[in-house]
């Protein structure tokens, strides 16, 4: 059994991951509107990944006997000037998620809550991957600047991304 305070913090984070999923779903539509179908695909895959994160927290909390509270999320931004701006906002958002995961991990250690510490390990590793993916794309986008041909090459690369269901994770979508 996890503490009431730990359950509240994890439940709160579930809602933040749900917001992440909507943020990237919205970015997918913005990219589509810009004519960047590959980037739209990339953000759609990211949306599905975020739903996996949501479902991991959901299943963990349900297994711990917690009745989950879903907040009716905040408005989701849907206007961006460029793909570079979207990727920069994505990186900033993921850095804030990393910070939250670290805080949850510290809380679990203080609580001597071993089950939650083990549960959060996957997310600690995942956040390194998330930030790294975003930094790679930002670097490439900065290299090409406003060059339309360069942006379309990056868009073609982003079209290749496929959603991979993590082994053992609950089905999200
Ligand atoms: Fe996430
Ligand atoms: Fe990921």
Coordinates of N, CA and C and ligand atoms in Angstrom, one line a residue:
X1 N 0.9 -1.2 0.0 CA 0.0 0.0 0.0 C 0.9 1.3 0.0
X2 N 0.5 2.2 -0.8 CA 1.3 3.4 -0.9 C 0.6 4.5 0.0
X3 N 1.4 5.5 0.4 CA 0.8 6.5 1.3 C -0.2 7.4 0.5
X4 N -1.0 8.0 1.2 CA -2.1 8.9 0.6 C -1.4 10.0 -0.2
X5 N -0.3 10.6 0.5 CA 0.4 11.7 -0.2 C 1.1 11.2 -1.5
X6 N 1.7 10.0 -1.4 CA 2.3 9.5 -2.7 C 1.3 9.3 -3.7
X7 N 0.2 8.7 -3.3 CA -0.9 8.4 -4.3 C -1.4 9.8 -4.9
X8 N -1.5 10.8 -4.1 CA -1.9 12.1 -4.7 C -0.9 12.7 -5.7
X9 N 0.4 12.5 -5.3 CA 1.4 13.1 -6.2 C 1.4 12.3 -7.5
X10 N 1.3 11.0 -7.5 CA 1.3 10.2 -8.7 C 0.0 10.4 -9.5
X11 N -1.1 10.6 -8.9 CA -2.4 10.9 -9.5 C -2.2 12.3 -10.2
X12 N -1.6 13.3 -9.5 CA -1.4 14.6 -10.1 C -0.5 14.4 -11.4
X13 N 0.5 13.6 -11.3 CA 1.4 13.4 -12.4 C 0.7 12.8 -13.6
X14 N -0.2 11.8 -13.3 CA -1.0 11.2 -14.4 C -1.7 12.3 -15.2
X15 N -2.2 13.2 -14.5 CA -2.9 14.3 -15.2 C -2.0 15.2 -16.0
X16 N -0.7 15.3 -15.6 CA 0.3 16.1 -16.3 C 0.6 15.3 -17.6
X17 N 0.8 14.0 -17.5 CA 1.1 13.2 -18.7 C -0.1 13.2 -19.7
X18 N -1.3 13.3 -19.1 CA -2.5 13.4 -20.0 C -2.4 14.8 -20.8
X19 N -2.0 15.8 -20.1 CA -1.8 17.1 -20.7 C -0.8 17.0 -21.8
X20 N 0.3 16.3 -21.5 CA 1.4 16.1 -22.5 C 0.8 15.5 -23.8
X21 N 0.0 14.4 -23.6 CA -0.6 13.8 -24.8 C -1.4 14.7 -25.6
X22 N -2.2 15.6 -25.0 CA -3.0 16.5 -25.7 C -2.1 17.6 -26.4
X23 N -1.1 18.0 -25.7 CA -0.1 19.0 -26.2 C 0.4 18.5 -27.6
X24 N 0.8 17.3 -27.6 CA 1.5 16.7 -28.8 C 0.4 16.4 -29.9
X25 N -0.8 16.0 -29.5 CA -1.9 15.8 -30.4 C -2.2 17.1 -31.1
X26 N -2.2 18.2 -30.4 CA -2.4 19.5 -30.9 C -1.3 20.0 -31.8
X27 N -0.1 19.7 -31.4 CA 1.1 20.0 -32.3 C 1.0 19.2 -33.6
X28 N 0.5 18.0 -33.6 CA 0.3 17.2 -34.8 C -0.6 17.9 -35.8
X29 N -1.6 18.5 -35.3 CA -2.6 19.2 -36.2 C -1.9 20.5 -36.7
X30 N -1.1 21.2 -35.8 CA -0.4 22.4 -36.3 C 0.6 22.1 -37.4
X31 N 1.3 21.0 -37.2 CA 2.3 20.6 -38.2 C 1.6 20.3 -39.5
X32 N 0.5 19.6 -39.4 CA -0.3 19.3 -40.6 C -0.7 20.5 -41.3
X33 N -1.1 21.5 -40.6 CA -1.6 22.8 -41.1 C -0.4 23.5 -41.8
X34 N 0.8 23.3 -41.3 CA 2.0 23.9 -42.0 C 2.4 23.2 -43.2
X35 N 1.8 22.0 -43.5 CA 2.1 21.2 -44.7 C 3.2 20.2 -44.3
X36 N 3.5 20.0 -43.0 CA 4.6 19.1 -42.6 C 4.0 17.8 -42.1
X37 N 3.7 17.0 -43.1 CA 3.0 15.7 -42.8 C 3.9 14.8 -41.9
X38 N 5.2 14.8 -42.2 CA 6.1 14.0 -41.4 C 6.2 14.4 -40.0
X39 N 6.3 15.7 -39.7 CA 6.3 16.2 -38.3 C 4.9 15.9 -37.7
X40 N 3.8 16.0 -38.5 CA 2.5 15.6 -37.9 C 2.5 14.2 -37.5
X41 N 3.1 13.3 -38.2 CA 3.3 11.9 -37.8 C 4.1 11.7 -36.6
X42 N 5.2 12.5 -36.5 CA 6.1 12.4 -35.3 C 5.4 12.8 -34.1
X43 N 4.6 13.9 -34.1 CA 3.9 14.3 -32.9 C 2.7 13.3 -32.6
X44 N 2.2 12.7 -33.7 CA 1.1 11.7 -33.4 C 1.7 10.5 -32.7
X45 N 2.9 10.1 -33.1 CA 3.6 9.0 -32.4 C 3.9 9.4 -30.9
X46 N 4.3 10.7 -30.8 CA 4.6 11.2 -29.4 C 3.3 11.2 -28.6
X47 N 2.2 11.5 -29.2 CA 0.9 11.5 -28.5 C 0.6 10.1 -28.0
X48 N 0.8 9.1 -28.8 CA 0.6 7.7 -28.4 C 1.5 7.3 -27.3
X49 N 2.8 7.7 -27.4 CA 3.7 7.4 -26.3 C 3.2 8.0 -25.0
X50 N 2.7 9.2 -25.0 CA 2.3 9.9 -23.8 C 1.1 9.1 -23.2
X51 N 0.2 8.6 -24.1 CA -0.9 7.8 -23.6 C -0.4 6.5 -22.9
X52 N 0.7 6.0 -23.4 CA 1.3 4.8 -22.7 C 1.7 5.3 -21.3
X53 N 2.3 6.5 -21.2 CA 2.8 7.0 -19.9 C 1.6 7.1 -19.0
X54 N 0.5 7.7 -19.5 CA -0.7 7.9 -18.7 C -1.2 6.5 -18.2
X55 N -1.3 5.5 -19.1 CA -1.8 4.2 -18.7 C -0.9 3.5 -17.8
X56 N 0.4 3.8 -17.8 CA 1.3 3.1 -16.8 C 1.0 3.7 -15.4
X57 N 0.8 5.0 -15.3 CA 0.4 5.6 -14.0 C -1.0 5.1 -13.6
X58 N -1.9 5.0 -14.6 CA -3.3 4.6 -14.3 C -3.3 3.1 -13.7
X59 N -2.6 2.2 -14.4 CA -2.6 0.8 -14.0 C -1.9 0.7 -12.6
X60 N -0.8 1.4 -12.5 CA 0.0 1.3 -11.2 C -0.9 1.7 -10.0
X61 N -1.6 2.9 -10.2 CA -2.4 3.4 -9.1 C -3.6 2.5 -8.8
X62 N -4.3 2.0 -9.9 CA -5.4 1.1 -9.7 C -4.9 -0.2 -9.0
X63 N -3.8 -0.7 -9.4 CA -3.2 -1.9 -8.7 C -2.9 -1.6 -7.2
X64 N -2.7 -0.3 -6.9 CA -2.4 0.0 -5.5 C -3.7 0.4 -4.8
X65 N -4.8 0.1 -5.4 CA -6.1 0.4 -4.8 C -6.6 1.8 -4.7
X66 N -6.0 2.6 -5.6 CA -6.3 4.1 -5.6 C -7.4 4.4 -6.6
X67 N -8.4 5.1 -6.2 CA -9.5 5.6 -7.1 C -9.0 6.9 -7.8
X68 N -8.7 6.9 -9.1 CA -8.0 8.0 -9.8 C -9.0 9.2 -10.0
X69 N -8.4 10.4 -9.8 CA -9.1 11.6 -10.1 C -8.6 12.2 -11.4
X70 N -9.4 12.3 -12.4 CA -9.0 13.0 -13.6 C -9.5 14.4 -13.6
X71 N -8.5 15.3 -13.8 CA -8.9 16.8 -13.8 C -9.3 17.1 -15.3
X72 N -10.3 18.0 -15.4 CA -10.6 18.4 -16.8 C -9.5 19.4 -17.2
X73 N -8.6 18.9 -18.0 CA -7.3 19.6 -18.3 C -7.4 21.1 -18.7
X74 N -6.3 21.7 -18.7 CA -6.2 23.2 -19.1 C -6.3 23.3 -20.6
X75 N -6.5 24.5 -21.1 CA -6.6 24.7 -22.6 C -5.2 24.3 -23.1
X76 N -5.2 23.8 -24.3 CA -4.0 23.3 -25.0 C -3.6 24.3 -26.1
X77 N -2.3 24.8 -26.0 CA -1.9 25.8 -27.1 C -2.0 25.1 -28.4
X78 N -2.3 25.9 -29.5 CA -2.4 25.3 -30.8 C -1.9 26.3 -31.9
X79 N -1.1 27.3 -31.4 CA -0.5 28.2 -32.5 C 1.0 28.3 -32.3
X80 N 1.7 28.0 -33.3 CA 3.2 28.0 -33.3 C 3.6 28.6 -34.6
X81 N 4.8 29.3 -34.6 CA 5.3 30.0 -35.7 C 6.0 29.0 -36.7
X82 N 6.6 28.0 -36.1 CA 7.5 27.1 -36.9 C 7.6 25.8 -36.2
X83 N 8.2 24.8 -37.0 CA 8.5 23.5 -36.4 C 9.6 23.6 -35.3
X84 N 10.5 24.5 -35.5 CA 11.6 24.8 -34.5 C 10.9 25.2 -33.2
X85 N 10.0 26.1 -33.3 CA 9.3 26.6 -32.0 C 8.6 25.4 -31.3
X86 N 8.0 24.6 -32.1 CA 7.2 23.4 -31.6 C 8.2 22.5 -30.8
X87 N 9.4 22.2 -31.5 CA 10.4 21.3 -30.9 C 11.0 21.9 -29.6
X88 N 11.2 23.3 -29.7 CA 11.7 23.9 -28.5 C 10.8 23.9 -27.3
X89 N 9.5 24.1 -27.6 CA 8.4 24.0 -26.6 C 8.3 22.5 -26.1
X90 N 8.5 21.6 -27.0 CA 8.5 20.2 -26.6 C 9.6 19.9 -25.6
X91 N 10.8 20.3 -25.9 CA 12.0 20.1 -25.1 C 11.8 20.7 -23.7
X92 N 11.3 22.0 -23.7 CA 11.1 22.7 -22.4 C 10.0 21.9 -21.6
X93 N 9.0 21.4 -22.3 CA 7.9 20.7 -21.6 C 8.5 19.4 -21.0
X94 N 9.3 18.7 -21.8 CA 9.8 17.4 -21.3 C 10.8 17.6 -20.2
X95 N 11.6 18.7 -20.2 CA 12.5 19.0 -19.1 C 11.7 19.2 -17.8
X96 N 10.5 19.8 -17.9 CA 9.7 20.0 -16.7 C 9.1 18.7 -16.2
X97 N 8.8 17.8 -17.2 CA 8.4 16.4 -16.8 C 9.5 15.7 -16.1
X98 N 10.7 15.8 -16.6 CA 11.9 15.2 -15.9 C 12.0 15.6 -14.5
X99 N 11.9 16.9 -14.3 CA 12.0 17.5 -13.0 C 10.9 16.9 -12.1
X100 N 9.7 16.8 -12.6 CA 8.6 16.2 -11.8 C 8.8 14.7 -11.5
X101 N 9.4 14.0 -12.4 CA 9.7 12.6 -12.2 C 10.8 12.5 -11.1
X102 N 11.7 13.3 -11.2 CA 12.8 13.3 -10.1 C 12.2 13.6 -8.8
X103 N 11.3 14.6 -8.7 CA 10.7 14.9 -7.4 C 9.8 13.7 -6.9
X104 N 9.1 13.1 -7.8 CA 8.3 11.9 -7.4 C 9.3 10.8 -6.8
X105 N 10.4 10.6 -7.5 CA 11.4 9.6 -7.1 C 11.9 9.9 -5.7
X106 N 12.2 11.2 -5.5 CA 12.7 11.7 -4.1 C 11.7 11.4 -3.1
X107 N 10.4 11.7 -3.4 CA 9.3 11.5 -2.5 C 9.2 10.0 -2.1
X108 N 9.4 9.1 -3.1 CA 9.3 7.7 -2.9 C 10.4 7.2 -2.0
X109 N 11.6 7.8 -2.2 CA 12.8 7.4 -1.4 C 12.5 7.8 0.1
X110 N 12.0 9.0 0.3 CA 11.7 9.5 1.6 C 10.7 8.7 2.3
X111 N 9.7 8.2 1.5 CA 8.6 7.4 2.0 C 9.0 5.9 2.2
X112 N 10.3 5.6 1.9 CA 10.7 4.2 1.9 C 9.7 3.3 1.1
X113 N 9.2 3.9 0.0 CA 8.2 3.2 -0.9 C 9.0 2.5 -2.0
X114 N 9.4 1.3 -1.8 CA 10.2 0.6 -2.8 C 9.5 0.3 -4.1
X115 N 8.2 0.0 -4.0 CA 7.4 -0.4 -5.2 C 7.3 0.9 -6.1
X116 N 7.1 2.0 -5.6 CA 7.0 3.2 -6.4 C 8.4 3.6 -7.0
X117 N 9.4 3.4 -6.2 CA 10.8 3.7 -6.7 C 11.0 2.8 -7.9
X118 N 10.7 1.5 -7.9 CA 10.9 0.6 -9.0 C 10.0 1.1 -10.2
X119 N 8.8 1.4 -9.9 CA 7.8 1.8 -11.0 C 8.4 3.0 -11.7
X120 N 9.0 4.0 -10.9 CA 9.5 5.2 -11.5 C 10.8 5.1 -12.3
X121 N 11.5 4.0 -12.1 CA 12.8 3.8 -12.8 C 12.6 3.9 -14.3
X122 N 11.6 3.3 -14.8 CA 11.3 3.3 -16.3 C 11.2 4.7 -16.8
X123 N 10.5 5.5 -16.0 CA 10.3 6.9 -16.5 C 11.6 7.8 -16.4
X124 N 12.5 7.5 -15.4 CA 13.8 8.2 -15.3 C 14.6 7.9 -16.6
X125 N 14.6 6.7 -17.1 CA 15.3 6.4 -18.3 C 14.6 6.9 -19.5
X126 N 13.3 6.8 -19.5 CA 12.5 7.3 -20.7 C 12.8 8.8 -20.9
X127 N 12.9 9.6 -19.8 CA 13.0 11.0 -19.9 C 14.4 11.4 -20.6
X128 N 15.4 10.6 -20.3 CA 16.7 10.8 -21.0 C 16.5 10.7 -22.5
X129 N 15.8 9.7 -22.9 CA 15.5 9.4 -24.4 C 14.7 10.6 -25.0
X130 N 13.6 11.0 -24.2 CA 12.8 12.1 -24.7 C 13.5 13.3 -25.0
X131 N 14.3 13.8 -24.0 CA 15.1 15.0 -24.1 C 16.1 14.9 -25.3
X132 N 16.7 13.8 -25.4 CA 17.7 13.6 -26.4 C 17.1 13.7 -27.8
X133 N 16.0 13.0 -28.0 CA 15.3 13.1 -29.3 C 15.0 14.5 -29.7
X134 N 14.5 15.3 -28.7 CA 14.1 16.7 -29.0 C 15.3 17.5 -29.3
X135 N 16.4 17.3 -28.5 CA 17.7 18.1 -28.8 C 18.2 17.8 -30.2
X136 N 18.2 16.5 -30.6 CA 18.7 16.2 -32.0 C 17.9 16.9 -33.0
X137 N 16.6 17.0 -32.9 CA 15.8 17.6 -33.9 C 16.0 19.1 -33.9
X138 N 16.1 19.7 -32.7 CA 16.3 21.2 -32.6 C 17.7 21.5 -33.3
X139 N 18.7 20.7 -33.1 CA 20.0 21.0 -33.7 C 19.9 21.0 -35.2
X140 N 19.2 20.0 -35.7 CA 19.0 19.9 -37.2 C 18.2 21.1 -37.7
X141 N 17.2 21.4 -37.0 CA 16.3 22.5 -37.5 C 17.1 23.8 -37.5
X142 N 18.0 24.0 -36.5 CA 18.8 25.2 -36.4 C 19.8 25.2 -37.6
X143 N 20.3 24.1 -37.9 CA 21.3 24.0 -39.1 C 20.6 24.5 -40.4
X144 N 19.4 24.1 -40.6 CA 18.7 24.4 -41.9 C 18.1 25.8 -41.8
X145 N 17.8 26.3 -40.7 CA 17.2 27.6 -40.5 C 15.9 27.7 -41.3
X146 N 15.8 28.8 -42.2 CA 14.5 29.0 -42.9 C 14.5 28.3 -44.3
X147 N 15.6 27.5 -44.5 CA 15.7 26.8 -45.8 C 14.6 25.8 -46.0
X148 N 13.6 26.0 -46.9 CA 12.4 25.1 -47.1 C 12.8 23.7 -47.4
X149 N 13.8 23.6 -48.3 CA 14.3 22.3 -48.7 C 14.8 21.5 -47.5
X150 N 15.6 22.2 -46.7 CA 16.1 21.5 -45.5 C 15.0 21.1 -44.5
X151 N 14.0 21.9 -44.3 CA 12.9 21.6 -43.4 C 12.2 20.4 -44.0
X152 N 12.0 20.3 -45.3 CA 11.3 19.2 -45.9 C 12.1 17.9 -45.8
X153 N 13.4 18.0 -45.8 CA 14.2 16.8 -45.5 C 14.1 16.3 -44.1
X154 N 14.0 17.2 -43.2 CA 13.8 16.8 -41.8 C 12.4 16.3 -41.6
X155 N 11.4 16.9 -42.3 CA 10.0 16.4 -42.3 C 10.0 15.0 -42.8
X156 N 10.7 14.7 -43.9 CA 10.7 13.3 -44.4 C 11.3 12.3 -43.4
X157 N 12.3 12.8 -42.6 CA 12.9 11.9 -41.6 C 11.9 11.7 -40.5
X158 N 11.1 12.7 -40.1 CA 10.1 12.6 -39.1 C 9.0 11.7 -39.5
X159 N 8.8 11.6 -40.8 CA 7.7 10.7 -41.3 C 8.0 9.2 -41.0
X160 N 9.3 8.9 -40.8 CA 9.7 7.5 -40.6 C 9.4 7.0 -39.2
X161 N 9.1 7.9 -38.3 CA 8.9 7.5 -36.9 C 7.7 6.6 -36.7
X162 N 7.9 5.4 -36.1 CA 6.7 4.5 -35.9 C 6.5 4.3 -34.4
X163 N 5.3 4.2 -34.0 CA 5.0 3.9 -32.6 C 5.4 2.5 -32.2
X164 N 6.1 2.3 -31.1 CA 6.4 1.0 -30.6 C 5.8 0.9 -29.2
X165 N 5.0 -0.1 -29.1 CA 4.4 -0.4 -27.8 C 5.5 -1.0 -26.9
X166 N 5.8 -0.3 -25.7 CA 6.8 -0.8 -24.9 C 6.4 -2.2 -24.3
X167 N 7.4 -3.1 -24.2 CA 7.1 -4.5 -23.7 C 6.5 -4.4 -22.3
X168 N 5.4 -5.1 -22.1 CA 4.7 -5.1 -20.8 C 3.9 -3.9 -20.4
X169 N 3.9 -2.9 -21.2 CA 3.1 -1.7 -20.9 C 1.6 -1.9 -21.2
X170 N 0.7 -1.3 -20.4 CA -0.7 -1.4 -20.7 C -1.0 -0.8 -22.1
X171 N -1.9 -1.4 -22.8 CA -2.3 -0.9 -24.1 C -3.0 0.5 -23.9
X172 N -2.6 1.5 -24.7 CA -3.2 2.8 -24.5 C -4.2 3.2 -25.5
X173 N -3.8 3.0 -26.8 CA -4.7 3.4 -27.9 C -4.7 2.3 -28.9
Ligands
LIG1 FE1 5.5 11.4 -20.9
LIG2 FE1 9.7 8.2 -25.6

